[in-house]
mmCIF file of C-alpha atoms in Angstrom:
data_model
loop_
_atom_site.group_PDB
_atom_site.id
_atom_site.type_symbol
_atom_site.label_atom_id
_atom_site.label_comp_id
_atom_site.label_asym_id
_atom_site.label_seq_id
_atom_site.Cartn_x
_atom_site.Cartn_y
_atom_site.Cartn_z
ATOM 1 C CA MET A 94 4.004 -38.718 -20.473
ATOM 2 C CA LEU A 95 5.385 -42.696 -21.307
ATOM 3 C CA MET A 96 5.349 -41.767 -24.749
ATOM 4 C CA ALA A 97 7.547 -38.292 -24.567
ATOM 5 C CA ALA A 98 9.698 -40.143 -21.258
ATOM 6 C CA ALA A 99 10.533 -42.898 -23.943
ATOM 7 C CA ALA A 100 10.998 -40.421 -26.917
ATOM 8 C CA ALA A 101 13.295 -38.327 -24.635
ATOM 9 C CA THR A 102 15.691 -41.653 -23.289
ATOM 10 C CA PRO A 103 18.710 -41.865 -25.495
ATOM 11 C CA ARG A 104 18.987 -45.349 -26.893
ATOM 12 C CA PRO A 105 22.235 -47.316 -26.737
ATOM 13 C CA ASP A 106 24.982 -46.399 -29.352
ATOM 14 C CA PRO A 107 25.118 -49.513 -31.521
ATOM 15 C CA THR A 108 28.850 -48.788 -32.580
ATOM 16 C CA GLU A 109 30.047 -48.909 -28.503
ATOM 17 C CA ALA A 110 27.183 -52.137 -28.375
ATOM 18 C CA HIS A 111 29.380 -53.841 -30.815
ATOM 19 C CA PHE A 112 32.836 -52.469 -29.410
ATOM 20 C CA ALA A 113 31.757 -53.861 -26.043
ATOM 21 C CA ALA A 114 31.019 -56.520 -27.179
ATOM 22 C CA CYS A 115 34.100 -57.702 -29.702
ATOM 23 C CA VAL A 116 36.233 -56.658 -26.329
ATOM 24 C CA SER A 117 34.515 -58.950 -23.499
ATOM 25 C CA LEU A 118 34.897 -61.492 -26.282
ATOM 26 C CA SER A 119 38.829 -60.638 -26.280
ATOM 27 C CA GLU A 120 39.022 -61.269 -22.896
ATOM 28 C CA ARG A 121 37.791 -64.567 -23.254
ATOM 29 C CA ASP A 122 38.309 -65.604 -26.937
ATOM 30 C CA PRO A 123 41.159 -63.580 -28.477
ATOM 31 C CA ALA A 124 41.917 -65.410 -31.670
ATOM 32 C CA LYS A 125 37.857 -65.327 -32.364
ATOM 33 C CA ALA A 126 37.967 -61.553 -31.215
ATOM 34 C CA LEU A 127 40.677 -60.983 -33.928
ATOM 35 C CA GLU A 128 38.428 -62.451 -36.451
ATOM 36 C CA GLU A 129 35.549 -60.611 -35.354
ATOM 37 C CA ALA A 130 38.014 -57.128 -35.122
ATOM 38 C CA GLY A 131 38.864 -57.900 -38.934
ATOM 39 C CA ALA A 132 34.995 -58.708 -40.588
ATOM 40 C CA TRP A 133 34.415 -55.238 -38.647
ATOM 41 C CA GLN A 134 37.260 -53.092 -39.977
ATOM 42 C CA ILE A 135 36.267 -54.202 -43.705
ATOM 43 C CA ALA A 136 32.494 -53.526 -43.039
ATOM 44 C CA GLY A 137 33.995 -49.834 -41.602
ATOM 45 C CA GLY A 138 34.483 -50.392 -37.849
ATOM 46 C CA GLY A 139 37.357 -47.935 -38.206
ATOM 47 C CA VAL A 140 38.570 -46.973 -35.051
ATOM 48 C CA LEU A 141 36.928 -49.072 -32.349
ATOM 49 C CA ALA A 142 37.465 -51.960 -34.350
ATOM 50 C CA ARG A 143 41.203 -51.386 -34.912
ATOM 51 C CA GLN A 144 41.427 -51.175 -30.778
ATOM 52 C CA CYS A 145 39.864 -53.880 -30.353
ATOM 53 C CA ALA A 146 41.853 -55.746 -32.258
ATOM 54 C CA GLY A 147 44.756 -54.604 -30.352
ATOM 55 C CA LEU A 148 43.005 -55.503 -27.133
ATOM 56 C CA ALA A 149 42.597 -58.847 -28.616
ATOM 57 C CA TYR A 150 46.761 -59.355 -29.670
ATOM 58 C CA ALA A 151 47.285 -57.708 -26.072
ATOM 59 C CA THR A 152 45.251 -60.388 -24.475
ATOM 60 C CA GLN A 153 47.614 -62.481 -26.183
ATOM 61 C CA LYS A 154 50.953 -61.279 -25.427
ATOM 62 C CA ARG A 155 51.815 -60.245 -28.920
ATOM 63 C CA TRP A 156 52.668 -56.982 -28.172
ATOM 64 C CA LEU A 157 54.186 -56.181 -31.304
ATOM 65 C CA PRO A 158 51.133 -56.210 -33.590
ATOM 66 C CA ALA A 159 49.365 -54.998 -30.765
ATOM 67 C CA ALA A 160 50.833 -51.230 -30.894
ATOM 68 C CA THR A 161 50.437 -51.761 -34.672
ATOM 69 C CA ALA A 162 46.837 -51.573 -33.953
ATOM 70 C CA PHE A 163 46.318 -49.223 -31.315
ATOM 71 C CA GLN A 164 48.953 -46.820 -33.728
ATOM 72 C CA GLN A 165 46.659 -47.409 -36.799
ATOM 73 C CA ALA A 166 43.450 -46.629 -33.973
ATOM 74 C CA ALA A 167 45.306 -43.251 -32.949
ATOM 75 C CA GLU A 168 46.424 -42.026 -36.373
ATOM 76 C CA GLU A 169 42.380 -42.637 -37.711
ATOM 77 C CA ALA A 170 41.280 -40.760 -34.720
ATOM 78 C CA GLU A 171 43.230 -38.009 -35.254
ATOM 79 C CA ARG A 172 42.478 -37.597 -38.978
ATOM 80 C CA GLY A 173 38.605 -37.621 -37.522
ATOM 81 C CA HIS A 174 39.403 -34.958 -35.429
ATOM 82 C CA ASP A 175 38.791 -37.744 -32.642
ATOM 83 C CA SER A 176 39.906 -36.692 -28.620
ATOM 84 C CA ARG A 177 40.295 -41.031 -28.368
ATOM 85 C CA ALA A 178 43.509 -40.504 -30.122
ATOM 86 C CA ALA A 179 45.541 -39.473 -27.117
ATOM 87 C CA GLN A 180 44.198 -42.635 -25.185
ATOM 88 C CA LEU A 181 45.070 -44.587 -27.925
ATOM 89 C CA TRP A 182 48.842 -43.309 -28.345
ATOM 90 C CA VAL A 183 48.972 -44.412 -24.419
ATOM 91 C CA GLN A 184 47.909 -48.018 -25.558
ATOM 92 C CA ALA A 185 50.041 -47.817 -28.187
ATOM 93 C CA GLY A 186 53.005 -46.375 -26.291
ATOM 94 C CA ASN A 187 52.302 -49.219 -23.049
ATOM 95 C CA ALA A 188 52.270 -52.016 -25.965
ATOM 96 C CA SER A 189 55.323 -51.270 -27.374
ATOM 97 C CA LEU A 190 57.331 -50.634 -23.859
ATOM 98 C CA LEU A 191 56.147 -54.447 -23.045
ATOM 99 C CA ALA A 192 57.156 -55.536 -26.449
ATOM 100 C CA GLY A 193 60.741 -53.823 -25.606
ATOM 101 C CA ASP A 194 60.551 -51.012 -28.214
ATOM 102 C CA GLY A 195 61.720 -47.893 -26.404
ATOM 103 C CA ALA A 196 61.935 -45.442 -29.683
ATOM 104 C CA LYS A 197 57.991 -46.401 -30.527
ATOM 105 C CA ALA A 198 57.246 -46.217 -26.917
ATOM 106 C CA ARG A 199 58.506 -42.620 -26.976
ATOM 107 C CA ALA A 200 57.217 -41.480 -30.444
ATOM 108 C CA ALA A 201 53.592 -42.915 -29.247
ATOM 109 C CA LEU A 202 53.624 -41.060 -25.747
ATOM 110 C CA ASP A 203 54.780 -38.077 -27.364
ATOM 111 C CA ALA A 204 52.106 -38.052 -29.639
ATOM 112 C CA ALA A 205 49.559 -38.466 -26.583
ATOM 113 C CA LEU A 206 51.206 -35.775 -24.451
ATOM 114 C CA ALA A 207 51.210 -33.244 -27.200
ATOM 115 C CA SER A 208 47.478 -33.813 -27.937
ATOM 116 C CA GLY A 209 46.818 -31.499 -24.881
ATOM 117 C CA VAL A 210 43.947 -34.046 -24.187
ATOM 118 C CA LEU A 211 45.553 -35.900 -20.949
ATOM 119 C CA LYS A 212 45.374 -33.588 -17.703
ATOM 120 C CA GLY A 213 46.312 -34.303 -13.874
ATOM 121 C CA ALA A 214 47.111 -37.863 -13.350
ATOM 122 C CA GLU A 215 46.372 -38.977 -16.621
ATOM 123 C CA ALA A 216 49.405 -36.706 -18.201
ATOM 124 C CA GLY A 217 51.334 -38.045 -15.275
ATOM 125 C CA GLU A 218 50.944 -41.794 -16.042
ATOM 126 C CA ALA A 219 51.763 -40.626 -19.566
ATOM 127 C CA ASN A 220 55.073 -38.484 -18.455
ATOM 128 C CA LEU A 221 55.465 -41.884 -16.222
ATOM 129 C CA ASP A 222 55.543 -44.474 -19.310
ATOM 130 C CA ARG A 223 57.141 -41.868 -21.345
ATOM 131 C CA ALA A 224 59.968 -41.950 -18.740
ATOM 132 C CA ARG A 225 60.594 -45.618 -19.034
ATOM 133 C CA ALA A 226 61.221 -45.292 -22.816
ATOM 134 C CA ALA A 227 63.373 -42.763 -22.422
ATOM 135 C CA VAL A 228 65.306 -45.038 -19.962
ATOM 136 C CA MET A 229 65.104 -47.697 -22.541
ATOM 137 C CA VAL A 230 66.604 -45.774 -25.219
ATOM 138 C CA LYS A 231 69.530 -44.371 -22.602
ATOM 139 C CA ASP A 232 68.366 -40.735 -22.162
ATOM 140 C CA ASN A 233 68.528 -40.359 -19.174
ATOM 141 C CA ALA A 234 67.841 -36.388 -18.930
ATOM 142 C CA ALA A 235 64.520 -36.850 -21.064
ATOM 143 C CA ALA A 236 63.427 -39.617 -17.934
ATOM 144 C CA ARG A 237 64.622 -37.122 -15.093
ATOM 145 C CA ALA A 238 62.460 -34.340 -16.342
ATOM 146 C CA ASP A 239 59.029 -36.485 -17.017
ATOM 147 C CA LEU A 240 60.007 -38.446 -13.965
ATOM 148 C CA ASP A 241 59.640 -35.386 -12.031
ATOM 149 C CA THR A 242 56.568 -34.238 -13.705
ATOM 150 C CA ALA A 243 54.852 -37.043 -13.080
ATOM 151 C CA LEU A 244 55.974 -36.922 -9.822
ATOM 152 C CA LYS A 245 54.310 -33.641 -9.431
ATOM 153 C CA LEU A 246 50.966 -34.897 -11.167
ATOM 154 C CA VAL A 247 51.028 -38.443 -9.549
ATOM 155 C CA PRO A 248 52.839 -38.365 -6.414
ATOM 156 C CA GLU A 249 50.745 -41.274 -4.290
ATOM 157 C CA ASP A 250 51.995 -43.250 -7.223
ATOM 158 C CA PRO A 251 54.743 -46.204 -5.824
ATOM 159 C CA LEU A 252 55.944 -46.927 -9.347
ATOM 160 C CA ALA A 253 56.985 -43.153 -9.873
ATOM 161 C CA TRP A 254 59.042 -42.855 -7.090
ATOM 162 C CA LEU A 255 60.698 -46.363 -7.557
ATOM 163 C CA LEU A 256 61.504 -45.893 -10.994
ATOM 164 C CA SER A 257 62.962 -41.906 -9.732
ATOM 165 C CA ALA A 258 65.158 -43.714 -7.084
ATOM 166 C CA THR A 259 66.432 -45.650 -9.582
ATOM 167 C CA LEU A 260 67.611 -43.101 -12.055
ATOM 168 C CA ALA A 261 68.623 -41.428 -9.554
ATOM 169 C CA ARG A 262 71.228 -44.362 -8.323
ATOM 170 C CA LYS A 263 71.839 -45.407 -11.614
ATOM 171 C CA THR A 264 73.293 -41.864 -12.470
ATOM 172 C CA GLY A 265 75.024 -41.514 -8.984
ATOM 173 C CA ASP A 266 72.849 -39.574 -7.320
ATOM 174 C CA LEU A 267 72.734 -41.680 -4.155
ATOM 175 C CA PRO A 268 71.067 -38.742 -1.567
ATOM 176 C CA ARG A 269 68.031 -38.518 -4.194
ATOM 177 C CA ALA A 270 67.768 -42.067 -4.671
ATOM 178 C CA ARG A 271 67.237 -42.562 -0.856
ATOM 179 C CA THR A 272 65.048 -39.942 -0.412
ATOM 180 C CA ASP A 273 62.730 -40.944 -3.687
ATOM 181 C CA ILE A 274 63.105 -44.909 -2.258
ATOM 182 C CA ALA A 275 61.502 -44.014 0.900
ATOM 183 C CA GLU A 276 58.772 -42.550 -0.913
ATOM 184 C CA ALA A 277 57.998 -45.629 -2.575
ATOM 185 C CA MET A 278 58.310 -47.619 0.530
ATOM 186 C CA LYS A 279 55.833 -45.050 2.454
ATOM 187 C CA ARG A 280 53.381 -46.163 -0.382
ATOM 188 C CA ALA A 281 53.985 -49.601 -1.176
ATOM 189 C CA PRO A 282 55.394 -50.959 1.945
ATOM 190 C CA ASP A 283 55.017 -54.697 0.948
ATOM 191 C CA GLU A 284 56.101 -54.465 -2.534
ATOM 192 C CA ALA A 285 58.957 -56.539 -4.093
ATOM 193 C CA SER A 286 60.684 -54.358 -6.239
ATOM 194 C CA VAL A 287 60.252 -51.396 -4.143
ATOM 195 C CA ALA A 288 62.155 -53.450 -1.662
ATOM 196 C CA VAL A 289 64.862 -54.773 -4.058
ATOM 197 C CA GLU A 290 65.477 -51.090 -4.986
ATOM 198 C CA ALA A 291 65.908 -50.059 -1.094
ATOM 199 C CA GLY A 292 68.542 -52.949 -0.901
ATOM 200 C CA ASN A 293 70.398 -51.916 -4.116
ATOM 201 C CA ILE A 294 70.668 -48.150 -2.886
ATOM 202 C CA ALA A 295 71.317 -49.339 0.811
ATOM 203 C CA ILE A 296 74.496 -51.405 -0.178
ATOM 204 C CA LEU A 297 76.106 -48.418 -2.492
ATOM 205 C CA SER A 298 75.163 -45.907 0.669
ATOM 206 C CA GLY A 299 77.454 -48.304 2.724
ATOM 207 C CA SER A 300 74.538 -49.317 4.677
ATOM 208 C CA PRO A 301 74.870 -53.484 4.362
ATOM 209 C CA ASP A 302 72.971 -53.970 7.571
ATOM 210 C CA ALA A 303 69.668 -52.147 5.723
ATOM 211 C CA ALA A 304 70.300 -53.715 2.620
ATOM 212 C CA ARG A 305 69.968 -57.295 4.212
ATOM 213 C CA THR A 306 66.808 -56.458 5.388
ATOM 214 C CA ALA A 307 65.678 -54.469 2.128
ATOM 215 C CA TRP A 308 66.727 -58.038 0.400
ATOM 216 C CA GLU A 309 65.224 -60.461 2.992
ATOM 217 C CA ALA A 310 61.939 -58.547 3.052
ATOM 218 C CA ALA A 311 61.835 -59.018 -0.991
ATOM 219 C CA VAL A 312 62.471 -62.774 -0.904
ATOM 220 C CA LYS A 313 59.370 -62.941 1.603
ATOM 221 C CA ALA A 314 56.799 -60.953 -0.230
ATOM 222 C CA ASN A 315 57.777 -62.532 -3.780
ATOM 223 C CA PRO A 316 59.817 -65.496 -3.660
ATOM 224 C CA ASP A 317 59.403 -67.472 -6.858
ATOM 225 C CA GLY A 318 59.087 -64.018 -8.709
ATOM 226 C CA PRO A 319 61.891 -62.290 -10.537
ATOM 227 C CA ASP A 320 62.378 -59.584 -7.572
ATOM 228 C CA GLY A 321 62.796 -62.242 -4.951
ATOM 229 C CA LYS A 322 65.477 -64.454 -6.904
ATOM 230 C CA ALA A 323 67.240 -61.029 -8.109
ATOM 231 C CA ALA A 324 67.203 -60.326 -3.591
ATOM 232 C CA ALA A 325 68.073 -63.469 -2.958
ATOM 233 C CA GLU A 326 71.226 -63.481 -5.335
ATOM 234 C CA ALA A 327 71.548 -59.991 -3.746
ATOM 235 C CA LEU A 328 71.742 -61.375 -0.004
ATOM 236 C CA LYS A 329 74.481 -63.813 -1.491
ATOM 237 C CA SER A 330 76.521 -61.257 -1.986
ATOM 238 C CA LEU A 331 76.390 -60.482 1.769
ATOM 239 C CA GLY A 332 77.657 -63.999 3.208
#
C-alpha cells in the first residue's frame, strides 16, 4: 500500500522548482539571478528562464530590459502554445508602462487580451493597464473604451474609478468625473492620489471649499510623497 501511495504521488516538477529558486534569488540578489537566468537560458531553460530574467531586471527597476525579457518569454510561450503567454504579455506591458513606453505597452497588452485566455478580473486589470497605455499615446477614445470595460470587470478597484475620473476631467466631462471620483473615494477614502484628483475636480466644478478639504486630506495622507506635495502646491493657489 505504501509503495502504491508513493507511486501515485506526483513528483515535484524540477523545472518549476528551478524557477521558484530563481525568483527567490531575484528578490535577494537580482544581479546573481540574472547570471543564473542567463546560464539557464543557455542550458535550455526557455520561457521560465527568460521570465526569471525579467523579474530580476524589475527588482533592479531596469524596466526596458525587463520588458524585453518578458516579451521574449511571451513570444517563446506562444510558439510553444503555452497558456502562460498571456500573463507574460501583461508583465511585458506593465514593465513598458513603467519605462514610459506607451506604444510598446499597448502592443503587449493587445497581445495579452487577444489571446482570449484572460477572464474576469484578469481581463479587467489588463484593460485598465491598456487604458493607461492609451493615455500615454494620447488616444483618449481608446482609453475610455478600455476603462469602461475595466469598470464592468473590476468594479471594486479604486484605481479604475480614479483613472476614469481623471480622464473624464481631462476631456471636459465634469459630471462623469464627479461621479467616478466619488466611487473611487468610497473604495479608497485614505488614498492620497484619489484625494488629489477629488480636489482637482472640485475646483473645476466651482467648489473651492471641497477642493481645499480634499487637498488637505491628500497632504495628511502622504505629506512627503508626490501626491501630498502636489496637493500642497494646489492649496497655495487657494490662498
